[in-house]
CSV table of C-alpha atoms in Angstrom, one decimal:
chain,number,residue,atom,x,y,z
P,1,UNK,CA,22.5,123.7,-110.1
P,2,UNK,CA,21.3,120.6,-108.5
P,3,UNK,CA,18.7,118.3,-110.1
P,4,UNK,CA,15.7,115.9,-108.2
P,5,UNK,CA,14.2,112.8,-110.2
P,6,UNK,CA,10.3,113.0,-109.0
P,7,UNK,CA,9.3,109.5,-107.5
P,8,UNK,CA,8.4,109.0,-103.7
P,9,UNK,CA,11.4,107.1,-103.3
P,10,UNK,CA,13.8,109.6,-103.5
P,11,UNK,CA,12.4,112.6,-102.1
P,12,UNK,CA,14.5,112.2,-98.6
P,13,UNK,CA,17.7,111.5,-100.9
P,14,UNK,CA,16.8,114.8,-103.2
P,15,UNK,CA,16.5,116.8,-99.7
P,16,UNK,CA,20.1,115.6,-98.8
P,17,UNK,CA,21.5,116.3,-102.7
P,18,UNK,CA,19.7,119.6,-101.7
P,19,UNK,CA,22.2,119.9,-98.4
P,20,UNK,CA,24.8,119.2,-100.4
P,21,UNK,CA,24.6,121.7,-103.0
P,22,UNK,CA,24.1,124.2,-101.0
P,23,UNK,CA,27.4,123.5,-98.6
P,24,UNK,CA,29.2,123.2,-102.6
P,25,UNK,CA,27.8,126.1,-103.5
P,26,UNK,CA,27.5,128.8,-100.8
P,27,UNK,CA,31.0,130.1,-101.2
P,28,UNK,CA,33.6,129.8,-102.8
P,29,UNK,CA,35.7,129.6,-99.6
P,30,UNK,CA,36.5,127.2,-96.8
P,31,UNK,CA,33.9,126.9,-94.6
P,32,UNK,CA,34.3,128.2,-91.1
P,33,UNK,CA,32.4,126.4,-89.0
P,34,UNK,CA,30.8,122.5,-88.9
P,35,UNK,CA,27.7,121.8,-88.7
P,36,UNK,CA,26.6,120.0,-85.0
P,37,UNK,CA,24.7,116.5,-86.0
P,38,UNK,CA,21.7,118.6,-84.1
P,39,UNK,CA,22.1,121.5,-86.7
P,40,UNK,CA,22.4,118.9,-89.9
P,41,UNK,CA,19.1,116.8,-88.6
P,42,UNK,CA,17.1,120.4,-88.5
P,43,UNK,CA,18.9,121.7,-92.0
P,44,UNK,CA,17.8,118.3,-93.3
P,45,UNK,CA,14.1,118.3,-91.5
P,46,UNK,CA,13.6,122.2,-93.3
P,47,UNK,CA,15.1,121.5,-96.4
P,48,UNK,CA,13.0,117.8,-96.6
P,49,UNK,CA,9.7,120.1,-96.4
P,50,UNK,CA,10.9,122.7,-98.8
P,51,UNK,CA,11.6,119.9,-101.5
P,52,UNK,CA,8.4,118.3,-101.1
P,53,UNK,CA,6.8,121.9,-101.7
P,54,UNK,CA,8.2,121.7,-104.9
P,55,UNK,CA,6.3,119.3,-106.1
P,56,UNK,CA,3.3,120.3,-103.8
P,57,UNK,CA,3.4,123.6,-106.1
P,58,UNK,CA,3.0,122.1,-109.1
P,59,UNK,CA,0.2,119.9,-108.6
P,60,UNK,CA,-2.2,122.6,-110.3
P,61,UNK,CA,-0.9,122.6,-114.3
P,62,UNK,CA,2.1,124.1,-112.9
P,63,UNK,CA,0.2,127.1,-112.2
P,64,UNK,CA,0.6,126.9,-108.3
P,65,UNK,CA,2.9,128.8,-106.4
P,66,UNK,CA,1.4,127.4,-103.4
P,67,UNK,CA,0.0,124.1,-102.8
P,68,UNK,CA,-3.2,124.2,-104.8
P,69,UNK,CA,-6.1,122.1,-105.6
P,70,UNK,CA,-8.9,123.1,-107.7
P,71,UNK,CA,-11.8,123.7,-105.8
P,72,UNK,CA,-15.2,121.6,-106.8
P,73,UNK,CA,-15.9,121.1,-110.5
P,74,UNK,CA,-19.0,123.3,-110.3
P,75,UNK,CA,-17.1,126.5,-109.6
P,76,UNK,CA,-13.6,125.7,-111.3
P,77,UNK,CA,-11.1,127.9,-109.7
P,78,UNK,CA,-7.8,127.8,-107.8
P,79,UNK,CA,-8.0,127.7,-103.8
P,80,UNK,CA,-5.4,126.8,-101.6
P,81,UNK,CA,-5.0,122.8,-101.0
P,82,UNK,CA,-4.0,123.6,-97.2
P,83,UNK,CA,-7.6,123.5,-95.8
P,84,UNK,CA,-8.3,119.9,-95.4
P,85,UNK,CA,-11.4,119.3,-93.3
P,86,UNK,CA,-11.9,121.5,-90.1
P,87,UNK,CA,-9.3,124.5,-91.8
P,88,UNK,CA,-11.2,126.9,-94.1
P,89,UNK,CA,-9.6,130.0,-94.7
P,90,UNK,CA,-11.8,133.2,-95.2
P,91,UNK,CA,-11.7,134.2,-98.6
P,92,UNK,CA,-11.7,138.0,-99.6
P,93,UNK,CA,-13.6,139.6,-101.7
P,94,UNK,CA,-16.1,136.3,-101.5
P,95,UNK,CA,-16.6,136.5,-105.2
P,96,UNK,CA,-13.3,137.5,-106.8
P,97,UNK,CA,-13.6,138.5,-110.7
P,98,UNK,CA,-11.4,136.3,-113.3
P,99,UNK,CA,-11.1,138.4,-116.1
P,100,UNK,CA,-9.9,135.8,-118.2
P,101,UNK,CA,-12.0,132.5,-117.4
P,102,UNK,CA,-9.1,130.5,-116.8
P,103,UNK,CA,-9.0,128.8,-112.9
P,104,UNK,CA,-6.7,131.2,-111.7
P,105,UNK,CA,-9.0,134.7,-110.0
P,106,UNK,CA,-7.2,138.5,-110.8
P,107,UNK,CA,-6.8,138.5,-107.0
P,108,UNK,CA,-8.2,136.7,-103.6
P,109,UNK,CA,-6.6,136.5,-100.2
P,110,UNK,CA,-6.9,133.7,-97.7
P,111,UNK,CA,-7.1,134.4,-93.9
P,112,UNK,CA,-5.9,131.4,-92.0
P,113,UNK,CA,-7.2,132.9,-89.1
P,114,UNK,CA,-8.2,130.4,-85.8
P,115,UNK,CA,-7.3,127.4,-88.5
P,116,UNK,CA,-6.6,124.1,-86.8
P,117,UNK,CA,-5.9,120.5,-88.5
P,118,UNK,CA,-6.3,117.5,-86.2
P,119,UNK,CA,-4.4,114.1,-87.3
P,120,UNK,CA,-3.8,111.0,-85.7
P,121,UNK,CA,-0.4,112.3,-83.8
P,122,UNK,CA,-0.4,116.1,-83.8
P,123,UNK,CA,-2.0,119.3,-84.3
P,124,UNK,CA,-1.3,121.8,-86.3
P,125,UNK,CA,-2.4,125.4,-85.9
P,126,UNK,CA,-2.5,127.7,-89.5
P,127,UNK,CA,-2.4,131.9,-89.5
P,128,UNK,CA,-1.5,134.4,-91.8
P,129,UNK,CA,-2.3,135.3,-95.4
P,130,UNK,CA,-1.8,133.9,-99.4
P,131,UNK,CA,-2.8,136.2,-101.8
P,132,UNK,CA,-3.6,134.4,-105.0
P,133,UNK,CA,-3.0,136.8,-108.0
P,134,UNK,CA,-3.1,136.4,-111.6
P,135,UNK,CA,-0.2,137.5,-113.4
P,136,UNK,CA,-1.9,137.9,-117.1
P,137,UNK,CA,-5.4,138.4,-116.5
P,138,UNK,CA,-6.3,139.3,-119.7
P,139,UNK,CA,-4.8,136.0,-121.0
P,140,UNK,CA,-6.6,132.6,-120.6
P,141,UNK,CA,-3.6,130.4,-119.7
P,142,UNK,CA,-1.4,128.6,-116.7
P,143,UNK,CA,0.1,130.9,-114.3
P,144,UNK,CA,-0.4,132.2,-110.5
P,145,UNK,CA,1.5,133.9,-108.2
P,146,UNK,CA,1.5,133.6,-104.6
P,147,UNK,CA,2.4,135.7,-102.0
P,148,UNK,CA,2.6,134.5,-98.3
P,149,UNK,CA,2.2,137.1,-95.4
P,150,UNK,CA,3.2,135.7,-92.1
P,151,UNK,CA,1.9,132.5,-93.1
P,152,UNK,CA,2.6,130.1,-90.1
P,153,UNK,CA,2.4,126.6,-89.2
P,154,UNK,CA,2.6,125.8,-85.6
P,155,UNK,CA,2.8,121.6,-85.1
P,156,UNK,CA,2.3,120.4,-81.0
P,157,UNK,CA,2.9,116.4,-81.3
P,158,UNK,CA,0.2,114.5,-79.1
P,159,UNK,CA,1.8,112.3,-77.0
P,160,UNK,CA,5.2,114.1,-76.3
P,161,UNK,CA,3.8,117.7,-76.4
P,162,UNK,CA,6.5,118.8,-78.3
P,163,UNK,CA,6.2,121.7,-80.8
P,164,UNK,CA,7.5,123.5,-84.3
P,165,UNK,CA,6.9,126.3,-86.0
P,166,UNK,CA,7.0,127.0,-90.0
P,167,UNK,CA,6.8,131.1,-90.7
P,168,UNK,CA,6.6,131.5,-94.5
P,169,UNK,CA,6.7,135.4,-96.4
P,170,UNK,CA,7.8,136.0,-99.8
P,171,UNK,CA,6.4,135.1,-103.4
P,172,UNK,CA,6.2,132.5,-105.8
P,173,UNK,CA,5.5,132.7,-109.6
P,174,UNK,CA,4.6,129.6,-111.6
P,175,UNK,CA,3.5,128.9,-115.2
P,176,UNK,CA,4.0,126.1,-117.3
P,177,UNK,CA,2.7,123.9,-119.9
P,178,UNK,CA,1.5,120.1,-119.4
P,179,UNK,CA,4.8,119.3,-120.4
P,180,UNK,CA,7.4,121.8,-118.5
P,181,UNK,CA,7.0,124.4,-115.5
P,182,UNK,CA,8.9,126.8,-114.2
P,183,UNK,CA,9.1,128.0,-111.0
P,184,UNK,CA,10.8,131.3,-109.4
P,185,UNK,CA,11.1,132.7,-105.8
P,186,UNK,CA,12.9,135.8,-104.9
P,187,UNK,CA,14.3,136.5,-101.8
P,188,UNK,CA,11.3,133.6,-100.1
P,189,UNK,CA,12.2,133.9,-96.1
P,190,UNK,CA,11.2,130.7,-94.1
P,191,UNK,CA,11.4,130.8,-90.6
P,192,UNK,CA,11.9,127.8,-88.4
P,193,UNK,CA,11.1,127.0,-84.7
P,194,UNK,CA,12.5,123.5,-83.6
P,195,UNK,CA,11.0,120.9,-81.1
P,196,UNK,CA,14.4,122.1,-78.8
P,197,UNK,CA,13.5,125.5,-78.9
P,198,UNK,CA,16.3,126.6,-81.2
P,199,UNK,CA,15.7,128.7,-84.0
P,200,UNK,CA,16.8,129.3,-88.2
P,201,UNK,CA,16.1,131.0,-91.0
P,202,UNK,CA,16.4,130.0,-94.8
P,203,UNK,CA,16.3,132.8,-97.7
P,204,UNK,CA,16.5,131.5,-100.8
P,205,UNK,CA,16.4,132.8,-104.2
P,206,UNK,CA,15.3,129.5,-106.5
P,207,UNK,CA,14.7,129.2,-110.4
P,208,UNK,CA,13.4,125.6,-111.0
P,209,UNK,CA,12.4,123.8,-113.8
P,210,UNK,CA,10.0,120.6,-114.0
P,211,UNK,CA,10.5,118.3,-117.0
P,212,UNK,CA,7.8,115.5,-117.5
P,213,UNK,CA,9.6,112.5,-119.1
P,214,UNK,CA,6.6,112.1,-121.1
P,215,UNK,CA,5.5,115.5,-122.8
P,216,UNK,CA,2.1,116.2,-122.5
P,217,UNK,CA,1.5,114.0,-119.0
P,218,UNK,CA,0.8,116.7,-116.3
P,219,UNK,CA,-2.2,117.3,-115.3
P,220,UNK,CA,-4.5,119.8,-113.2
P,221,UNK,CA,-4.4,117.8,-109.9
P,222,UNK,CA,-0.8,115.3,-110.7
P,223,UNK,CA,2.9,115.6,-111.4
P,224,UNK,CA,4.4,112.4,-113.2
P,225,UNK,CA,7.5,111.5,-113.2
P,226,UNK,CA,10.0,114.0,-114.1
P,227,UNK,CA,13.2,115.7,-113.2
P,228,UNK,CA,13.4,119.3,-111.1
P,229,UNK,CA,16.3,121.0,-112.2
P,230,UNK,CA,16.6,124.0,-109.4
P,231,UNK,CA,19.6,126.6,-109.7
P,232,UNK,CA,19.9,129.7,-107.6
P,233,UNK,CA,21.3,130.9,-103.8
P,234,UNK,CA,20.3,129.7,-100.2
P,235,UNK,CA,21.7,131.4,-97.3
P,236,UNK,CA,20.4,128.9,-94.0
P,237,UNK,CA,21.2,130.6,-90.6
P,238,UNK,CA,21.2,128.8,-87.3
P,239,UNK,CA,22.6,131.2,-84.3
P,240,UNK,CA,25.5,132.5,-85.5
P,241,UNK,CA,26.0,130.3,-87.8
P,242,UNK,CA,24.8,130.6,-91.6
């Protein structure tokens, strides 16, 4: 188990307590290889973004598998909170039912499809598929799960033309209160592509828990302070290394 305090100041340091747990606790045994400064800079780069998803994912009542956002007051429900202006996924069916009222629909997929995101010093080109589903939708409460399908990120930097790739499939389940979430992924496959054309893979099987230090502080688009507590296996492979 390893455990992340939530503040922006220590969300590089909780990526590297991340590294470190996972070199403690992949085996048992002595390791067999060492990692390249090249190879730790691109674990710590992945791992960096996978810790920020965590909270990311639980900026919706700790009912987001997936970054979420609620979409305009007027309609009330969930929709993805990667479609900032000039990225706007096709949704299907248009109109999905929500048999319990809560924000979360029985079932919509996104289609990232010809998605681009222009910022000040790269691009970044979204495909592939969330599917949004409701777990209990005959019960009016806080939980989604998420499923990504190919669900890619390519980044091409502006002035030095380099580029990355981010390949996401699997699932994510959360549900929580406004006090605690919990969070589970099973068997989630990212898929990395580095600016030096070299390549790795992280599966990871993750059970984490978010405890507000004041009960009853989350809220629908905010995490407060808190502590993650995240147990569960990685396997990162790099080559033939893993």
């Amino acid at each position: 188990m390893f455990v992340l305090k939530q503040s922006t100041l220590t969300l590089v340091a909780g990526a590297a307590a991340v590294t470190l747990a996972l070199a403690a606790c992949n085996s048992s045994e002595a390791p067999t290889f060492m990692l390249t400064q090249s190879d730790a800079q691109s674990m710590g780069q992945a791992l960096t973004a996978e810790v920020s998803a965590l909270n990311e994912g639980a900026t919706y009542s700790g009912s987001s598998g997936v970054p979420l956002a609620a979409a305009p007051a007027t309609s009330g429900e969930v929709t993805p909170a990667s479609t900032p202006a000039g990225c706007t996924p096709t949704k299907s069916p248009a109109s999905p039912a929500n048999s319990d009222g809560d924000p979360v629909p029985d079932s919509v997929r996104y289609d990232f499809a010809g998605c681009v995101i222009s910022q000040p010093t790269e691009t970044i080109a979204v495909s592939g598929f969330i599917d949004i589903l409701d777990p209990t939708p005959t019960a009016t409460d806080h939980a989604v799960k998420s499923v990504y399908t190919d669900f890619s990120r390519s980044y091409t930097e502006l002035i030095s033309g380099k580029t990355g790739t981010i390949v996401d499939n699997g699932s994510r389940t959360v549900s929580g209160s406004t006090s605690v979430l919990q969070r589970a992924e099973t068997a989630f496959r990212t898929d990395y592509t580095f600016a030096d054309g070299s390549t790795a893979t992280h599966l990871k099987t993750w059970s984490s828990t978010f405890t507000a230090d004041v009960p009853g502080t989350i809220r629908p688009d905010s995490l407060p302070s808190g502590t993650w507590n995240v147990t569960g296996t990685s396997t990162w492979t790099k080559g033939t290394s893993s």
